[in-house]
């Protein structure tokens, strides 16, 4: 079998040898631009891809293609209908990043609640050295214990965050799915916005969740509340978030995702004058262990396909 990995850059610090041994012919590219796709996939039996788009024309021009392995959970970059009509199997990776994303969520949450970055910057600027007492307490520090965590999204990631939150002594509430009435175990979103000291997003980006967190929501939240987004950028209105932080409508926010990635220079959350905002570069999923699980699952997917086991992570 001939296989090509079109955008291996996020995994190239790992050993790809075991993956390459699954094929007679294996080529891995760090990145592939749209105009390079057709040439690089020509004659391939297997395409391994992360974010590169595989449209219907690309699939139709490769009759030898039997398998597409997506080294992520989302498969919106693959024309699934075209793949299905050509009998091309599509496999993805699942739940590989739960520990990594949960850990990152609490890294952001704790950094905001303890004003960690502000204190670090103050020490670097010599403020502690000038203190008249043994400590520096220029920025408010709040405990998680006793606070209410509002989760929007309660799949593997949301449940993982809930488990750790309870260990911190937090009360956990789960919001109803957008556009639906509250059910047992879920509160109305409006109630979640009013009650939560921390709102953490773990839902997919859909028509129902796009622009879900906007100026109206920030007006409903407690002024001491914080927002954590490790889900998708489009769930939060970025201009409204910037405005809410500048006006002190909420106490802080942290996001690992933006609407456009990599972001453009005019992104409203990257202008540098927004207080109590932490932005990380879509790195929550990227622990060494999580990325190794991606590689391991991809190898399992290839072996399962060759053995005729189409039940394993087939889309």
mmCIF file of C-alpha atoms in Angstrom:
data_model
loop_
_atom_site.group_PDB
_atom_site.id
_atom_site.type_symbol
_atom_site.label_atom_id
_atom_site.label_comp_id
_atom_site.label_asym_id
_atom_site.label_seq_id
_atom_site.Cartn_x
_atom_site.Cartn_y
_atom_site.Cartn_z
ATOM 1 C CA UNK A 1 0.000 0.000 0.000
ATOM 2 C CA UNK A 2 1.126 3.522 -0.819
ATOM 3 C CA UNK A 3 0.402 6.133 1.839
ATOM 4 C CA UNK A 4 0.983 9.864 2.080
ATOM 5 C CA UNK A 5 0.762 12.018 5.225
ATOM 6 C CA UNK A 6 -0.050 15.525 4.027
ATOM 7 C CA UNK A 7 0.433 17.606 7.186
ATOM 8 C CA UNK A 8 2.501 15.764 9.780
ATOM 9 C CA UNK A 9 4.037 18.883 11.342
ATOM 10 C CA UNK A 10 2.232 18.581 14.686
ATOM 11 C CA UNK A 11 3.545 15.011 15.111
ATOM 12 C CA UNK A 12 7.047 15.226 13.653
ATOM 13 C CA UNK A 13 8.743 15.299 17.063
ATOM 14 C CA UNK A 14 7.340 11.780 17.575
ATOM 15 C CA UNK A 15 8.710 8.608 16.022
ATOM 16 C CA UNK A 16 6.695 7.902 12.851
ATOM 17 C CA UNK A 17 8.635 4.713 12.077
ATOM 18 C CA UNK A 18 5.924 2.338 13.340
ATOM 19 C CA UNK A 19 3.340 4.137 11.212
ATOM 20 C CA UNK A 20 5.554 4.007 8.135
ATOM 21 C CA UNK A 21 6.016 0.254 8.603
ATOM 22 C CA UNK A 22 2.300 -0.230 7.938
ATOM 23 C CA UNK A 23 2.908 0.548 4.260
ATOM 24 C CA UNK A 24 5.171 -0.465 1.401
ATOM 25 C CA UNK A 25 5.554 3.172 0.408
ATOM 26 C CA UNK A 26 5.164 6.004 2.933
ATOM 27 C CA UNK A 27 5.837 9.726 2.488
ATOM 28 C CA UNK A 28 5.250 12.353 5.173
ATOM 29 C CA UNK A 29 5.160 16.101 4.502
ATOM 30 C CA UNK A 30 5.264 18.691 7.262
ATOM 31 C CA UNK A 31 2.629 20.752 5.452
ATOM 32 C CA UNK A 32 0.794 20.756 2.138
ATOM 33 C CA UNK A 33 -0.705 23.826 0.477
ATOM 34 C CA UNK A 34 -3.956 23.529 -1.517
ATOM 35 C CA UNK A 35 -2.176 23.650 -4.872
ATOM 36 C CA UNK A 36 0.155 20.792 -3.838
ATOM 37 C CA UNK A 37 -2.555 18.326 -2.780
ATOM 38 C CA UNK A 38 -3.410 16.858 -6.196
ATOM 39 C CA UNK A 39 0.190 16.016 -7.036
ATOM 40 C CA UNK A 40 1.068 14.584 -3.634
ATOM 41 C CA UNK A 41 -1.936 12.252 -3.317
ATOM 42 C CA UNK A 42 -1.787 10.926 -6.882
ATOM 43 C CA UNK A 43 -1.769 7.123 -6.860
ATOM 44 C CA UNK A 44 -2.096 6.836 -3.080
ATOM 45 C CA UNK A 45 -4.047 4.006 -1.474
ATOM 46 C CA UNK A 46 -4.113 5.796 1.882
ATOM 47 C CA UNK A 47 -4.148 9.488 2.756
ATOM 48 C CA UNK A 48 -3.329 10.562 6.305
ATOM 49 C CA UNK A 49 -4.419 14.102 7.023
ATOM 50 C CA UNK A 50 -5.043 16.548 9.818
ATOM 51 C CA UNK A 51 -6.463 19.805 8.461
ATOM 52 C CA UNK A 52 -5.722 19.692 4.713
ATOM 53 C CA UNK A 53 -8.973 19.755 2.718
ATOM 54 C CA UNK A 54 -9.827 16.657 0.680
ATOM 55 C CA UNK A 55 -12.702 17.697 -1.584
ATOM 56 C CA UNK A 56 -14.776 15.680 -4.038
ATOM 57 C CA UNK A 57 -12.546 16.542 -7.011
ATOM 58 C CA UNK A 58 -9.450 15.306 -5.161
ATOM 59 C CA UNK A 59 -11.154 12.037 -4.229
ATOM 60 C CA UNK A 60 -12.642 11.495 -7.691
ATOM 61 C CA UNK A 61 -9.249 11.901 -9.353
ATOM 62 C CA UNK A 62 -7.755 9.102 -7.224
ATOM 63 C CA UNK A 63 -9.571 5.835 -8.000
ATOM 64 C CA UNK A 64 -6.930 3.817 -6.124
ATOM 65 C CA UNK A 65 -7.740 5.568 -2.830
ATOM 66 C CA UNK A 66 -9.124 3.133 -0.252
ATOM 67 C CA UNK A 67 -8.623 4.796 3.131
ATOM 68 C CA UNK A 68 -8.431 8.253 4.696
ATOM 69 C CA UNK A 69 -7.083 8.507 8.237
ATOM 70 C CA UNK A 70 -7.777 11.827 9.963
ATOM 71 C CA UNK A 71 -5.344 12.461 12.814
ATOM 72 C CA UNK A 72 -7.981 14.444 14.699
ATOM 73 C CA UNK A 73 -11.586 13.997 15.772
ATOM 74 C CA UNK A 74 -13.155 16.551 13.441
ATOM 75 C CA UNK A 75 -13.545 15.432 9.828
ATOM 76 C CA UNK A 76 -15.095 18.557 8.307
ATOM 77 C CA UNK A 77 -12.091 18.875 5.982
ATOM 78 C CA UNK A 78 -13.070 15.657 4.174
ATOM 79 C CA UNK A 79 -15.994 15.418 1.738
ATOM 80 C CA UNK A 80 -17.614 12.459 3.487
ATOM 81 C CA UNK A 81 -20.410 12.082 0.951
ATOM 82 C CA UNK A 82 -17.921 11.811 -1.894
ATOM 83 C CA UNK A 83 -15.822 9.340 0.098
ATOM 84 C CA UNK A 84 -18.877 7.222 0.829
ATOM 85 C CA UNK A 85 -19.955 7.180 -2.811
ATOM 86 C CA UNK A 86 -16.479 5.993 -3.860
ATOM 87 C CA UNK A 87 -16.268 3.356 -1.147
ATOM 88 C CA UNK A 88 -13.414 5.127 0.631
ATOM 89 C CA UNK A 89 -13.272 4.371 4.365
ATOM 90 C CA UNK A 90 -12.688 7.358 6.659
ATOM 91 C CA UNK A 91 -11.321 6.834 10.171
ATOM 92 C CA UNK A 92 -10.616 9.451 12.833
ATOM 93 C CA UNK A 93 -9.068 9.613 16.305
ATOM 94 C CA UNK A 94 -11.186 9.903 19.426
ATOM 95 C CA UNK A 95 -10.830 10.975 23.058
ATOM 96 C CA UNK A 96 -7.038 11.156 22.712
ATOM 97 C CA UNK A 97 -6.734 14.601 24.248
ATOM 98 C CA UNK A 98 -9.017 14.421 27.275
ATOM 99 C CA UNK A 99 -6.301 14.449 29.992
ATOM 100 C CA UNK A 100 -4.343 17.138 28.150
ATOM 101 C CA UNK A 101 -7.343 19.440 27.598
ATOM 102 C CA UNK A 102 -8.643 18.964 31.147
ATOM 103 C CA UNK A 103 -5.198 19.831 32.504
ATOM 104 C CA UNK A 104 -4.985 22.921 30.295
ATOM 105 C CA UNK A 105 -8.465 24.015 31.360
ATOM 106 C CA UNK A 106 -7.398 24.063 34.985
ATOM 107 C CA UNK A 107 -4.080 25.706 34.143
ATOM 108 C CA UNK A 108 -6.040 28.617 32.674
ATOM 109 C CA UNK A 109 -8.625 28.616 35.456
ATOM 110 C CA UNK A 110 -6.006 28.647 38.199
ATOM 111 C CA UNK A 111 -3.884 31.268 36.462
ATOM 112 C CA UNK A 112 -6.877 33.617 36.336
ATOM 113 C CA UNK A 113 -8.108 32.928 39.864
ATOM 114 C CA UNK A 114 -4.640 33.435 41.379
ATOM 115 C CA UNK A 115 -3.590 36.276 39.049
ATOM 116 C CA UNK A 116 -0.528 34.141 38.383
ATOM 117 C CA UNK A 117 0.715 36.043 35.334
ATOM 118 C CA UNK A 118 0.269 39.430 37.019
ATOM 119 C CA UNK A 119 2.325 38.311 40.005
ATOM 120 C CA UNK A 120 5.028 36.821 37.788
ATOM 121 C CA UNK A 121 5.252 40.043 35.795
ATOM 122 C CA UNK A 122 5.343 42.101 38.992
ATOM 123 C CA UNK A 123 8.298 40.116 40.321
ATOM 124 C CA UNK A 124 10.094 40.426 36.998
ATOM 125 C CA UNK A 125 9.501 44.182 37.128
ATOM 126 C CA UNK A 126 11.035 44.412 40.626
ATOM 127 C CA UNK A 127 7.824 45.167 42.514
ATOM 128 C CA UNK A 128 8.324 42.464 45.182
ATOM 129 C CA UNK A 129 11.836 43.714 45.801
ATOM 130 C CA UNK A 130 10.390 47.131 46.655
ATOM 131 C CA UNK A 131 7.692 45.765 48.970
ATOM 132 C CA UNK A 132 7.517 47.061 52.549
ATOM 133 C CA UNK A 133 6.440 43.594 53.796
ATOM 134 C CA UNK A 134 7.393 39.990 53.138
ATOM 135 C CA UNK A 135 4.715 39.423 50.476
ATOM 136 C CA UNK A 136 3.069 41.159 47.545
ATOM 137 C CA UNK A 137 -0.735 41.146 47.386
ATOM 138 C CA UNK A 138 -1.423 43.731 44.713
ATOM 139 C CA UNK A 139 -3.847 41.557 42.743
ATOM 140 C CA UNK A 140 -6.930 39.708 44.015
ATOM 141 C CA UNK A 141 -6.569 35.976 44.650
ATOM 142 C CA UNK A 142 -9.724 33.843 44.682
ATOM 143 C CA UNK A 143 -10.115 30.193 45.655
ATOM 144 C CA UNK A 144 -11.932 27.654 43.520
ATOM 145 C CA UNK A 145 -13.269 25.903 46.599
ATOM 146 C CA UNK A 146 -16.916 26.766 47.149
ATOM 147 C CA UNK A 147 -17.314 28.341 43.719
ATOM 148 C CA UNK A 148 -19.811 27.223 41.070
ATOM 149 C CA UNK A 149 -18.508 25.854 37.784
ATOM 150 C CA UNK A 150 -20.920 26.085 34.867
ATOM 151 C CA UNK A 151 -20.193 23.622 32.064
ATOM 152 C CA UNK A 152 -21.497 24.066 28.555
ATOM 153 C CA UNK A 153 -20.820 20.663 27.012
ATOM 154 C CA UNK A 154 -20.684 17.479 29.073
ATOM 155 C CA UNK A 155 -19.011 14.897 26.879
ATOM 156 C CA UNK A 156 -15.689 13.281 27.760
ATOM 157 C CA UNK A 157 -14.004 16.666 28.199
ATOM 158 C CA UNK A 158 -16.766 18.254 30.234
ATOM 159 C CA UNK A 159 -17.027 15.211 32.480
ATOM 160 C CA UNK A 160 -13.258 15.210 32.974
ATOM 161 C CA UNK A 161 -13.319 18.855 34.015
ATOM 162 C CA UNK A 162 -16.271 18.214 36.345
ATOM 163 C CA UNK A 163 -14.379 15.443 38.133
ATOM 164 C CA UNK A 164 -11.380 17.653 38.842
ATOM 165 C CA UNK A 165 -13.599 20.591 39.809
ATOM 166 C CA UNK A 166 -15.273 18.512 42.491
ATOM 167 C CA UNK A 167 -11.840 17.611 43.871
ATOM 168 C CA UNK A 168 -11.247 21.360 44.272
ATOM 169 C CA UNK A 169 -14.497 21.626 46.206
ATOM 170 C CA UNK A 170 -16.477 23.293 43.440
ATOM 171 C CA UNK A 171 -20.181 22.915 42.783
ATOM 172 C CA UNK A 172 -20.769 21.806 39.183
ATOM 173 C CA UNK A 173 -23.806 22.687 37.096
ATOM 174 C CA UNK A 174 -24.346 21.649 33.479
ATOM 175 C CA UNK A 175 -26.161 23.817 30.981
ATOM 176 C CA UNK A 176 -28.964 22.584 28.766
ATOM 177 C CA UNK A 177 -28.062 22.171 25.121
ATOM 178 C CA UNK A 178 -28.537 25.479 23.285
ATOM 179 C CA UNK A 179 -32.057 25.751 21.928
ATOM 180 C CA UNK A 180 -33.447 23.068 24.246
ATOM 181 C CA UNK A 181 -35.324 23.185 27.527
ATOM 182 C CA UNK A 182 -33.583 22.147 30.758
ATOM 183 C CA UNK A 183 -33.827 18.472 31.648
ATOM 184 C CA UNK A 184 -32.919 16.448 34.707
ATOM 185 C CA UNK A 185 -29.297 17.214 35.547
ATOM 186 C CA UNK A 186 -29.168 20.282 33.286
ATOM 187 C CA UNK A 187 -30.100 23.875 34.036
ATOM 188 C CA UNK A 188 -31.288 26.528 31.611
ATOM 189 C CA UNK A 189 -28.376 28.434 30.086
ATOM 190 C CA UNK A 190 -29.716 31.721 31.440
ATOM 191 C CA UNK A 191 -29.626 30.219 34.939
ATOM 192 C CA UNK A 192 -26.085 28.937 34.382
ATOM 193 C CA UNK A 193 -24.935 32.391 33.273
ATOM 194 C CA UNK A 194 -26.338 33.942 36.469
ATOM 195 C CA UNK A 195 -25.068 31.294 38.900
ATOM 196 C CA UNK A 196 -21.606 30.365 37.640
ATOM 197 C CA UNK A 197 -18.393 31.789 39.039
ATOM 198 C CA UNK A 198 -16.524 30.003 36.249
ATOM 199 C CA UNK A 199 -18.017 29.132 32.849
ATOM 200 C CA UNK A 200 -16.072 26.534 30.890
ATOM 201 C CA UNK A 201 -16.901 25.679 27.276
ATOM 202 C CA UNK A 202 -16.546 22.096 26.012
ATOM 203 C CA UNK A 203 -19.142 21.934 23.238
ATOM 204 C CA UNK A 204 -18.736 21.656 19.459
ATOM 205 C CA UNK A 205 -19.164 24.609 17.116
ATOM 206 C CA UNK A 206 -22.579 24.204 15.465
ATOM 207 C CA UNK A 207 -25.335 26.461 14.189
ATOM 208 C CA UNK A 208 -26.767 26.378 17.711
ATOM 209 C CA UNK A 209 -23.510 27.273 19.489
ATOM 210 C CA UNK A 210 -22.019 29.787 17.051
ATOM 211 C CA UNK A 211 -21.807 33.209 18.754
ATOM 212 C CA UNK A 212 -23.446 31.631 21.818
ATOM 213 C CA UNK A 213 -21.384 33.685 24.285
ATOM 214 C CA UNK A 214 -21.991 37.316 23.399
ATOM 215 C CA UNK A 215 -22.678 40.726 24.936
ATOM 216 C CA UNK A 216 -26.065 39.619 26.245
ATOM 217 C CA UNK A 217 -24.426 36.713 28.110
ATOM 218 C CA UNK A 218 -21.707 38.922 29.599
ATOM 219 C CA UNK A 219 -24.430 41.240 30.902
ATOM 220 C CA UNK A 220 -25.988 38.267 32.718
ATOM 221 C CA UNK A 221 -22.767 36.954 34.283
ATOM 222 C CA UNK A 222 -21.457 37.886 37.702
ATOM 223 C CA UNK A 223 -18.860 40.683 37.554
ATOM 224 C CA UNK A 224 -16.417 38.400 39.436
ATOM 225 C CA UNK A 225 -16.985 35.465 37.047
ATOM 226 C CA UNK A 226 -14.447 34.168 34.533
ATOM 227 C CA UNK A 227 -14.826 32.435 31.161
ATOM 228 C CA UNK A 228 -12.693 29.548 29.873
ATOM 229 C CA UNK A 229 -12.872 28.488 26.213
ATOM 230 C CA UNK A 230 -10.967 25.396 25.099
ATOM 231 C CA UNK A 231 -13.693 24.411 22.629
ATOM 232 C CA UNK A 232 -13.933 26.446 19.413
ATOM 233 C CA UNK A 233 -13.347 30.121 18.720
ATOM 234 C CA UNK A 234 -16.645 30.803 16.989
ATOM 235 C CA UNK A 235 -18.632 29.973 20.122
ATOM 236 C CA UNK A 236 -17.543 33.284 21.675
ATOM 237 C CA UNK A 237 -18.060 36.673 20.066
ATOM 238 C CA UNK A 238 -14.508 37.972 20.249
ATOM 239 C CA UNK A 239 -15.343 41.695 19.995
ATOM 240 C CA UNK A 240 -17.972 41.359 22.724
ATOM 241 C CA UNK A 241 -15.501 39.536 24.983
ATOM 242 C CA UNK A 242 -12.889 42.247 24.519
ATOM 243 C CA UNK A 243 -15.488 44.892 25.336
ATOM 244 C CA UNK A 244 -16.733 43.003 28.429
ATOM 245 C CA UNK A 245 -13.197 42.702 29.837
ATOM 246 C CA UNK A 246 -12.378 46.351 29.203
ATOM 247 C CA UNK A 247 -15.583 47.438 30.923
ATOM 248 C CA UNK A 248 -15.138 45.013 33.832
ATOM 249 C CA UNK A 249 -18.391 43.190 33.133
ATOM 250 C CA UNK A 250 -16.556 39.945 33.973
ATOM 251 C CA UNK A 251 -13.372 39.432 35.957
ATOM 252 C CA UNK A 252 -11.327 37.565 33.387
ATOM 253 C CA UNK A 253 -11.214 35.148 30.491
ATOM 254 C CA UNK A 254 -8.887 32.618 28.916
ATOM 255 C CA UNK A 255 -9.144 31.107 25.472
ATOM 256 C CA UNK A 256 -7.118 28.482 23.665
ATOM 257 C CA UNK A 257 -9.039 29.000 20.423
ATOM 258 C CA UNK A 258 -9.878 31.856 18.083
ATOM 259 C CA UNK A 259 -12.271 32.188 15.174
ATOM 260 C CA UNK A 260 -9.438 32.287 12.647
ATOM 261 C CA UNK A 261 -6.360 30.104 13.247
ATOM 262 C CA UNK A 262 -3.617 31.062 12.923
ATOM 263 C CA UNK A 263 -5.082 34.460 13.812
ATOM 264 C CA UNK A 264 -4.805 37.627 11.791
ATOM 265 C CA UNK A 265 -3.119 40.706 13.221
ATOM 266 C CA UNK A 266 -6.450 42.529 13.552
ATOM 267 C CA UNK A 267 -8.017 39.944 15.872
ATOM 268 C CA UNK A 268 -9.830 41.918 18.610
ATOM 269 C CA UNK A 269 -8.400 39.698 21.358
ATOM 270 C CA UNK A 270 -4.766 40.258 20.375
ATOM 271 C CA UNK A 271 -4.502 44.033 20.628
ATOM 272 C CA UNK A 272 -2.605 43.968 23.921
ATOM 273 C CA UNK A 273 -4.677 46.346 26.047
ATOM 274 C CA UNK A 274 -7.318 43.887 27.270
ATOM 275 C CA UNK A 275 -7.141 43.275 31.030
ATOM 276 C CA UNK A 276 -7.259 39.822 32.618
ATOM 277 C CA UNK A 277 -7.162 37.898 29.353
ATOM 278 C CA UNK A 278 -4.997 34.845 28.636
ATOM 279 C CA UNK A 279 -4.697 33.548 25.074
ATOM 280 C CA UNK A 280 -2.906 30.275 24.301
ATOM 281 C CA UNK A 281 -2.275 29.066 20.715
ATOM 282 C CA UNK A 282 -4.678 26.102 20.366
ATOM 283 C CA UNK A 283 -2.239 24.049 22.394
ATOM 284 C CA UNK A 284 -4.558 22.490 24.988
ATOM 285 C CA UNK A 285 -4.674 19.186 23.095
ATOM 286 C CA UNK A 286 -0.956 19.027 22.393
ATOM 287 C CA UNK A 287 0.697 17.151 25.242
ATOM 288 C CA UNK A 288 3.310 14.627 24.189
ATOM 289 C CA UNK A 289 1.118 11.856 25.569
ATOM 290 C CA UNK A 290 -2.007 13.023 23.697
ATOM 291 C CA UNK A 291 -0.175 13.276 20.400
ATOM 292 C CA UNK A 292 1.322 9.839 20.921
ATOM 293 C CA UNK A 293 -2.226 8.527 21.401
ATOM 294 C CA UNK A 294 -3.137 10.075 18.042
ATOM 295 C CA UNK A 295 -0.267 8.233 16.413
ATOM 296 C CA UNK A 296 -1.149 4.971 18.170
ATOM 297 C CA UNK A 297 -4.826 5.235 17.209
ATOM 298 C CA UNK A 298 -3.927 5.948 13.584
ATOM 299 C CA UNK A 299 -1.773 2.817 13.471
ATOM 300 C CA UNK A 300 -4.652 0.854 15.028
ATOM 301 C CA UNK A 301 -7.022 2.283 12.416
ATOM 302 C CA UNK A 302 -4.790 1.241 9.543
ATOM 303 C CA UNK A 303 -4.355 -2.275 10.927
ATOM 304 C CA UNK A 304 -8.094 -2.573 11.610
ATOM 305 C CA UNK A 305 -8.921 -1.529 8.047
ATOM 306 C CA UNK A 306 -6.508 -4.029 6.576
ATOM 307 C CA UNK A 307 -8.025 -6.732 8.792
ATOM 308 C CA UNK A 308 -11.549 -5.802 7.710
ATOM 309 C CA UNK A 309 -12.529 -4.407 11.119
ATOM 310 C CA UNK A 310 -14.513 -1.342 10.055
ATOM 311 C CA UNK A 311 -16.038 -0.830 13.495
ATOM 312 C CA UNK A 312 -12.939 0.839 14.923
ATOM 313 C CA UNK A 313 -13.349 4.655 14.799
ATOM 314 C CA UNK A 314 -14.862 4.621 11.319
ATOM 315 C CA UNK A 315 -16.733 7.813 10.544
#
